[in-house]
Amino acid sequence: MAIRRIVMGRVIGIVALGLLPACGVLAPLPDPSSLQDRAHSIPTEGTPIDSPVTIYWDSHQIPFIEASSDTDAAFALGLVHAHLRLGQMEMFRRISQGRIAEMGGPLATDIDHGLRILDFSRVASEIEAGLPDETRAWLGSFVAGINYYAENAASLPAEFEILGLEREVWTVRDIIVMGRLAATDVNWLVWFNLLPMRQRADWPQLWTRLVGNGSVPLLESSGREDRLRLADILAGTSRSGSNSVAVGPSRTATGSAIMANDPHLGLLIPNLWLIVGVKSPSYHAVGLMASGLPLFAIGRNPAVAWGGTNLRAAASELVDLSELSPPEITSRQETIGVRWWLDEDVTIRETKWGPILSDAPQLADLDGPEFALRWIGNMPSDEFTTFLKVSRAQDFEAFKAAFDSFAVPGQNMLYADRAGNIGMIMAVRLPRRNGEPPADLIVSEDAHTADWRSTVGTADLPSKMNPELGYLVSANNDPGPAPVPVGYFFSPDDRVERMTEIIEGTDTVGFETLARLQQDVYMKTSVLLRDLLVARINALDLSGDIAPGEAEAVEMIEMWDGHYRAESRAAAVFEAFRAAFLAEFYEVSLGDQDWAAYAGIDRAQRLTREDIATVDETRLRAALGAGLAAAAAAAESGDSWGDRHRLVVQHPLGNLPLVGDRFQFGDFPAGGSSEALMKTAHGPAGERHAVRYGSNARHISDLADPDANYFVLLGGQDGWFNSAAFLDQIPLWRQGQYIKVPLTLEAVRKGAVGETVLRP
């Protein structure tokens, strides 16, 4: 579900010239602190609660809150989020409001301008006004907990000094706007790559092919640097990936349903997720919460478990404004606050369809019509109430009904319960389009109006329960037939097919099976492409012309089993071949600017196989020659895949030049690939590179036992630099280990290493 680069990544890097003169970035990081040190720093007396609240802490600083009222539980939850992640939350808040320049200086103003145009606060007031009383009370108490901690904590996180942050009162509106940022439509990331290609003469053919194949461009593509930076932020703070599995009792070792989820998000420290448990009169759950959002996006209660993957839903559209008259455009002025510089005024223009996105500085180089962004997320909806209801659900009917108020981001939500039922729903709101794909990336006003006259929601879309196969899997793939088009840019089927293969190949599925599944690094489409390339080398009789080193490389590739293990030399050789081949193969026809956007799509290997079948021999020989030379160099280097494919563990501040090393905490060989189950996304990988997006949390729950819940984060619970729980889960993550997180109070108390008692 969930969040590619967690905070700012490249954005902080480009504003580094402003940061370096400031004393904050050079200030010493906090001294090492133990779990006890961190727990003792929590303000506990005189809290605005009705009764004492106990927070139990395990050895990884995972909290479990026991409260006698729901509002007290929400208050404690806000305090816990702030205690563990206040620095991260403050950055999220400013990103969601287009206030990055307040932290980074003048080079971030264009990013803020783009975010102000997107305007994630557009319907925040309407959403807040429409909240049910219980949701309003929950969010209000959560915010009160954040504010109590921020006002009373003896020390604030290092990010405050480094980024020049000031204490600001949190509001429910802030939480709603952050939630809208997390709901970013993944299709926008597609458009950032494809919009420059609309100027091509062959664009209609390219568009028809891309939309027909359901292809999603990766962010590692060509284009303006500022466009990629904005895409980084949106991808890093949206629920844009994931694998999810629900297995019924007929296939499990315990005879009960099992749920497993691993969200694909940004790979930075601190992790987006917090592992949390809560017990109050209405809520009894453990699971994953996004930092600063008081909802169990993934988790379980005593009766049911849930998780999901991004649906890649077609919930947005770009509307051509060529026929719009000037009086139909409104504008407003906004001031962007700038650290170390003069503030900057910008103009935001809007239409009845939505903001004029073509005004964004990141799109200033595009030729063509002005266009507006229409997004379901700019209509009021209530995802907060949805997930509060999900946390209380006792059966599939209640689970499905909880999504009546849900709209964005579209999710394939999976379900399992202790009675042995499993199910899947489409959680989304969509325009009631006809069955034809859009004729272009930017559509006419008339076509848009016809398609958006009304919308459909979860209750109108197909759902599944207890399929004959005995399991359900989801991985951002095409969900199947529906009364309206659900989407056009789905992930390829590699992950779904691999999950199916693993489950079908196991007599009984248990914890060990799903743990192995979550760490699987096989990629079928790479094997198919490898087989085709080797066959073409043989068919063109190139084997007699290639150098000895190239022959050795071909042999390594032929023998490769398709697993992107960190220690695999053959995987490194194949990826070097693929990167050089694609560059030579597509640059001829698409040019040096557009080839990477086309070749960098999720389904590129499928399209490449089709293109190889029709290309002329001269062009194919040239591309194969480039690939062979690169593969030979990779083979000669002796590099393994992990030597080149690196998991660089760093805070977003690690992107700073000169001083960024202070915020880098590890550089490890990584397994996996862009469509392996253990997703570690990358573009063409002929050289050493850092993984920036992929699997960043794992969860497995066996409904046979309320305490059989297993989680692990890439990183740790605590966002406080140098604390004992800042990086403590990285060894577990790398070794494929999990932390058992119980649900029953008896087991929670037994496993606690400390407790914090909040008193009125």
XYZ file of C-alpha atoms in Angstrom, residues 186-595:
410
model
C 0.358 6.877 -9.015
C -0.812 7.713 -12.549
C 0.672 11.185 -12.135
C 4.093 9.582 -12.068
C 3.276 7.977 -15.410
C 2.301 11.320 -16.860
C 5.488 13.083 -15.736
C 7.408 10.680 -17.966
C 5.030 10.606 -20.903
C 4.012 14.258 -21.276
C 7.270 15.269 -23.033
C 6.713 12.484 -25.567
C 3.404 13.990 -26.781
C 5.441 16.276 -29.029
C 6.594 13.296 -31.102
C 5.069 12.613 -34.527
C 4.545 8.969 -33.570
C 2.931 9.798 -30.231
C -0.548 8.450 -31.168
C 0.942 5.030 -31.905
C 3.089 5.071 -28.759
C 0.138 6.093 -26.578
C -2.122 3.421 -28.037
C 0.497 0.799 -27.359
C 1.309 1.970 -23.831
C -2.255 2.323 -22.637
C -3.132 -0.998 -24.206
C -0.302 -2.769 -22.407
C -1.002 -1.212 -19.025
C 2.528 0.062 -18.567
C 3.823 2.114 -15.678
C 7.060 4.076 -16.180
C 9.612 3.897 -13.411
C 11.043 7.108 -12.024
C 14.557 6.282 -13.198
C 14.008 7.812 -16.606
C 15.107 10.771 -18.658
C 13.661 14.219 -18.325
C 13.994 17.514 -16.464
C 15.633 17.093 -13.076
C 13.000 19.223 -11.324
C 10.234 17.049 -12.813
C 11.911 13.957 -11.404
C 12.342 15.597 -7.998
C 8.634 16.365 -7.767
C 7.870 12.815 -8.886
C 10.197 11.534 -6.154
C 8.226 13.369 -3.495
C 4.855 12.166 -4.746
C 6.055 8.574 -5.102
C 7.810 8.720 -1.746
C 4.713 9.776 0.122
C 2.027 7.711 -1.614
C 0.753 4.167 -1.194
C 2.016 3.122 -4.573
C 3.099 -0.522 -4.384
C 2.919 -3.814 -2.403
C 2.271 -7.545 -2.323
C -0.629 -9.033 -0.397
C -1.667 -12.650 0.204
C -4.637 -14.247 1.977
C -4.601 -18.038 2.305
C -7.679 -20.026 3.366
C -7.703 -22.899 5.886
C -7.811 -25.632 3.236
C -4.215 -24.776 2.329
C -2.637 -23.745 5.638
C -0.604 -25.703 8.143
C -2.728 -24.544 11.096
C -6.116 -25.004 9.427
C -6.853 -21.286 9.812
C -6.590 -18.349 7.445
C -3.262 -16.533 7.128
C -2.643 -12.971 5.918
C 0.686 -11.589 4.646
C 1.574 -8.104 3.399
C 4.745 -6.309 2.363
C 4.263 -2.695 1.278
C 6.610 -1.149 -1.286
C 7.655 2.357 -0.361
C 10.667 4.618 -0.006
C 13.832 2.998 1.338
C 15.070 5.646 3.740
C 15.519 6.049 7.479
C 13.333 6.461 9.430
C 10.878 4.037 7.896
C 7.465 5.403 6.952
C 5.760 2.789 9.091
C 5.338 2.341 12.819
C 4.422 -1.003 14.382
C 1.781 -0.281 17.024
C -0.758 -2.063 19.232
C -3.882 -0.575 20.865
C -6.478 -1.860 23.333
C -9.431 0.374 24.277
C -13.202 -0.176 24.549
C -13.719 -0.011 20.757
C -10.304 -0.929 19.383
C -8.080 -3.948 19.865
C -5.537 -4.239 17.067
C -1.886 -4.482 16.097
C -0.430 -3.408 12.799
C 1.327 -0.822 10.683
C 0.481 2.873 10.862
C 1.993 5.516 8.606
C 3.903 8.072 10.614
C 1.505 10.832 11.647
C -1.668 9.010 10.559
C -3.607 7.268 13.379
C -4.934 4.357 11.311
C -4.025 0.694 10.939
C -3.463 0.505 7.182
C -2.269 -3.106 7.595
C -2.974 -5.303 10.591
C -5.392 -7.426 12.542
C -7.839 -7.462 15.435
C -8.952 -10.636 17.289
C -11.405 -11.508 14.496
C -9.989 -10.322 11.157
C -6.793 -9.296 9.363
C -6.376 -6.951 6.415
C -3.900 -5.501 3.944
C -3.786 -4.447 0.332
C -1.988 -3.161 -2.723
C -2.347 -0.067 -4.858
C -5.017 -0.615 -7.518
C -3.384 1.726 -10.056
C -6.886 3.128 -10.398
C -7.794 5.593 -13.159
C -8.926 8.217 -10.658
C -7.474 11.234 -12.483
C -7.570 12.834 -15.889
C -5.824 15.681 -17.686
C -8.312 18.001 -19.401
C -7.467 20.120 -22.462
C -8.358 23.772 -21.770
C -8.057 25.035 -25.351
C -11.786 25.768 -25.551
C -12.093 27.253 -22.058
C -12.903 30.973 -21.989
C -10.806 33.270 -19.705
C -13.721 34.084 -17.352
C -13.885 30.390 -16.469
C -10.410 30.541 -14.935
C -9.914 31.818 -11.398
C -6.609 32.669 -9.788
C -5.172 33.364 -6.365
C -1.819 34.523 -5.013
C 0.144 32.486 -2.506
C 3.370 33.309 -0.749
C 6.069 30.676 -0.463
C 8.207 31.204 2.622
C 11.915 30.799 1.822
C 14.674 30.090 4.304
C 17.670 32.488 4.021
C 16.027 34.389 1.166
C 13.145 36.577 0.154
C 9.710 34.979 0.145
C 8.247 34.333 -3.304
C 4.730 35.062 -4.534
C 3.184 32.632 -7.003
C -0.092 32.551 -8.893
C -2.307 29.473 -8.716
C -4.905 29.185 -11.491
C -7.911 26.896 -11.305
C -10.837 25.736 -13.407
C -14.068 23.894 -12.703
C -12.164 20.696 -13.471
C -9.331 21.418 -11.076
C -5.963 23.208 -10.961
C -4.142 24.143 -14.173
C -1.334 21.643 -13.853
C 0.469 22.862 -16.967
C 1.417 25.980 -14.938
C 3.735 23.872 -12.785
C 7.398 24.891 -13.247
C 8.287 21.221 -13.704
C 6.229 21.188 -16.923
C 7.362 24.544 -18.267
C 9.282 22.997 -21.148
C 6.255 21.275 -22.664
C 4.645 22.391 -25.903
C 0.936 21.931 -26.338
C -2.325 23.049 -24.756
C -2.854 24.175 -21.214
C -4.464 21.430 -19.169
C -6.160 20.951 -15.811
C -5.957 18.053 -13.397
C -9.222 16.364 -12.445
C -8.763 14.024 -9.455
C -11.218 12.022 -7.393
C -9.099 13.083 -4.399
C -10.319 16.649 -4.915
C -13.791 15.486 -3.942
C -14.597 14.966 -0.237
C -14.220 11.420 1.070
C -13.449 9.901 4.446
C -10.689 7.317 4.532
C -10.149 7.908 8.266
C -13.572 6.583 9.194
C -13.039 3.686 6.791
C -9.964 2.385 8.568
C -11.384 2.996 12.037
C -14.301 0.777 11.005
C -11.933 -1.779 9.488
C -10.107 -1.963 12.823
C -13.413 -2.889 14.500
C -14.756 -5.220 11.787
C -15.777 -8.725 12.833
C -16.777 -10.183 9.460
C -16.475 -9.662 5.714
C -19.741 -7.730 5.417
C -18.616 -5.138 7.963
C -15.178 -4.990 6.372
C -16.592 -4.289 2.917
C -19.167 -1.797 4.209
C -16.380 0.180 5.899
C -15.189 1.290 2.463
C -18.424 3.087 1.555
C -16.727 6.404 2.395
C -13.372 5.509 0.808
C -12.097 7.022 -2.453
C -8.305 7.405 -2.713
C -5.834 5.950 -3.298
C -7.559 3.012 -4.972
C -6.630 -0.247 -3.249
C -7.113 -3.954 -3.744
C -7.932 -4.777 -0.114
C -7.511 -8.365 1.104
C -9.257 -9.890 4.103
C -8.966 -12.972 6.305
C -10.818 -13.967 9.472
C -10.616 -16.483 12.316
C -13.611 -18.388 10.900
C -11.448 -19.236 7.885
C -12.932 -16.840 5.348
C -10.800 -14.881 2.910
C -11.867 -12.122 0.543
C -10.878 -9.221 -1.676
C -12.560 -5.933 -2.567
C -11.787 -2.973 -4.800
C -11.600 0.000 -2.449
C -11.911 3.006 -4.741
C -14.133 5.649 -6.276
C -14.002 5.963 -10.070
C -15.634 8.005 -12.820
C -18.266 6.073 -14.732
C -16.287 5.953 -17.968
C -17.274 3.957 -21.026
C -15.208 0.907 -21.873
C -12.769 2.556 -24.289
C -9.301 3.697 -23.195
C -8.762 7.475 -23.433
C -7.803 8.613 -26.917
C -4.865 10.613 -25.582
C -3.047 11.500 -22.394
C -4.817 14.870 -22.437
C -8.526 14.574 -23.239
C -11.019 17.083 -24.579
C -13.523 18.815 -22.323
C -16.400 17.054 -24.059
C -14.888 13.589 -23.628
C -14.042 14.347 -20.016
C -17.533 15.619 -19.227
C -19.129 12.527 -20.713
C -16.941 10.188 -18.665
C -17.221 12.010 -15.324
C -20.974 12.573 -15.089
C -21.124 10.212 -12.105
C -18.914 7.897 -10.082
C -18.929 4.333 -8.800
C -17.570 3.037 -5.492
C -16.670 -0.173 -3.715
C -20.275 -1.370 -3.462
C -20.631 -1.150 -7.263
C -17.476 -3.127 -8.052
C -16.777 -6.870 -7.970
C -15.517 -8.557 -4.819
C -14.306 -12.072 -4.073
C -14.838 -14.369 -1.129
C -13.540 -17.894 -0.480
C -12.352 -18.697 -4.020
C -12.121 -22.350 -4.987
C -8.330 -22.132 -5.204
C -8.194 -21.402 -1.494
C -6.064 -18.250 -1.691
C -5.994 -14.693 -3.032
C -2.977 -12.702 -4.202
C -2.542 -9.090 -5.286
C 0.455 -7.104 -6.539
C -0.767 -3.935 -8.316
C -1.941 -6.136 -11.176
C -5.057 -5.904 -13.329
C -7.880 -6.912 -10.951
C -10.063 -8.316 -13.715
C -13.422 -7.380 -15.273
C -15.465 -4.550 -13.782
C -18.482 -2.483 -14.907
C -16.200 0.511 -15.567
C -12.520 0.721 -16.544
C -10.570 0.390 -13.287
C -7.209 1.461 -14.682
C -4.884 1.467 -17.661
C -1.412 1.254 -16.126
C -1.097 -1.899 -14.052
C 2.062 -3.637 -12.918
C 3.150 -6.708 -14.887
C 2.088 -10.122 -13.640
C 5.536 -11.294 -12.451
C 4.748 -10.986 -8.756
C 1.223 -12.403 -8.936
C 2.432 -15.371 -10.957
C 5.348 -15.975 -8.609
C 3.146 -15.895 -5.501
C 0.787 -18.339 -7.192
C 3.683 -20.612 -8.122
C 5.039 -20.676 -4.563
C 1.655 -21.391 -2.988
C 0.748 -24.042 -5.553
C 4.121 -25.676 -5.011
C 3.611 -26.039 -1.254
C 1.547 -28.779 0.375
C 0.555 -26.620 3.319
C 1.209 -22.908 3.664
C 2.523 -21.644 6.970
C 4.525 -18.770 8.368
C 7.738 -20.125 6.859
C 6.194 -20.318 3.365
C 5.032 -16.721 3.426
C 8.279 -15.471 4.950
C 10.138 -17.163 2.088
C 7.673 -15.684 -0.400
C 8.286 -12.156 0.893
C 12.032 -12.574 0.343
C 11.833 -14.280 -3.066
C 14.028 -12.697 -5.765
C 12.992 -14.552 -8.947
C 11.852 -12.524 -11.972
C 10.196 -14.429 -14.806
C 10.201 -11.676 -17.408
C 13.966 -11.387 -17.131
C 14.284 -15.097 -17.896
C 12.004 -14.733 -20.918
C 13.996 -11.782 -22.220
C 17.257 -13.625 -21.568
C 16.060 -16.634 -23.548
C 15.025 -14.458 -26.479
C 18.279 -12.509 -26.542
C 20.401 -15.652 -26.426
C 18.275 -17.199 -29.178
C 18.806 -14.111 -31.347
C 22.562 -14.224 -30.775
C 22.551 -17.808 -31.966
C 20.146 -17.178 -34.856
C 22.292 -14.313 -36.163
C 25.340 -16.531 -35.800
C 27.080 -13.955 -33.647
C 28.703 -16.611 -31.495
C 31.554 -17.009 -33.985
C 32.286 -13.258 -34.061
C 32.275 -12.430 -30.387
C 35.358 -12.118 -28.213
C 36.226 -14.770 -25.603
C 35.071 -12.513 -22.776
C 31.723 -12.001 -24.484
C 31.339 -15.745 -24.978
C 31.948 -16.291 -21.274
C 29.334 -13.655 -20.461
C 26.761 -15.328 -22.727
C 27.449 -18.652 -21.026
C 26.930 -17.078 -17.592
C 23.649 -15.544 -18.720
C 22.460 -18.825 -20.232
C 23.143 -20.667 -16.964
C 21.482 -18.019 -14.793
C 18.358 -19.228 -12.937
C 16.527 -15.881 -12.931
C 17.065 -15.201 -9.213
C 18.425 -11.772 -8.332
C 20.423 -12.980 -5.336
C 22.896 -10.481 -3.952
C 25.729 -12.969 -4.500
C 24.752 -13.769 -8.129
C 27.370 -12.742 -10.691
C 25.119 -13.844 -13.553
C 22.362 -11.419 -12.492
C 24.882 -8.558 -12.641
C 26.073 -9.664 -16.074
C 22.512 -9.942 -17.408
C 21.537 -6.500 -16.110
C 24.667 -4.958 -17.644
C 23.720 -6.606 -20.952
C 20.111 -5.442 -20.684
C 21.009 -1.819 -19.857
C 23.417 -1.457 -22.781
C 21.125 -3.329 -25.170
C 18.118 -1.129 -24.349
C 20.098 2.078 -24.712
C 21.379 1.109 -28.159
C 18.124 -0.517 -29.255
C 15.724 2.320 -28.389
C 17.857 5.429 -28.781
C 17.924 4.876 -32.536
C 14.156 5.100 -32.863
C 13.177 7.259 -29.886
C 16.122 9.601 -29.454
C 18.430 10.264 -26.528
C 15.719 11.991 -24.466
C 12.739 9.667 -24.848
C 14.204 6.172 -25.024
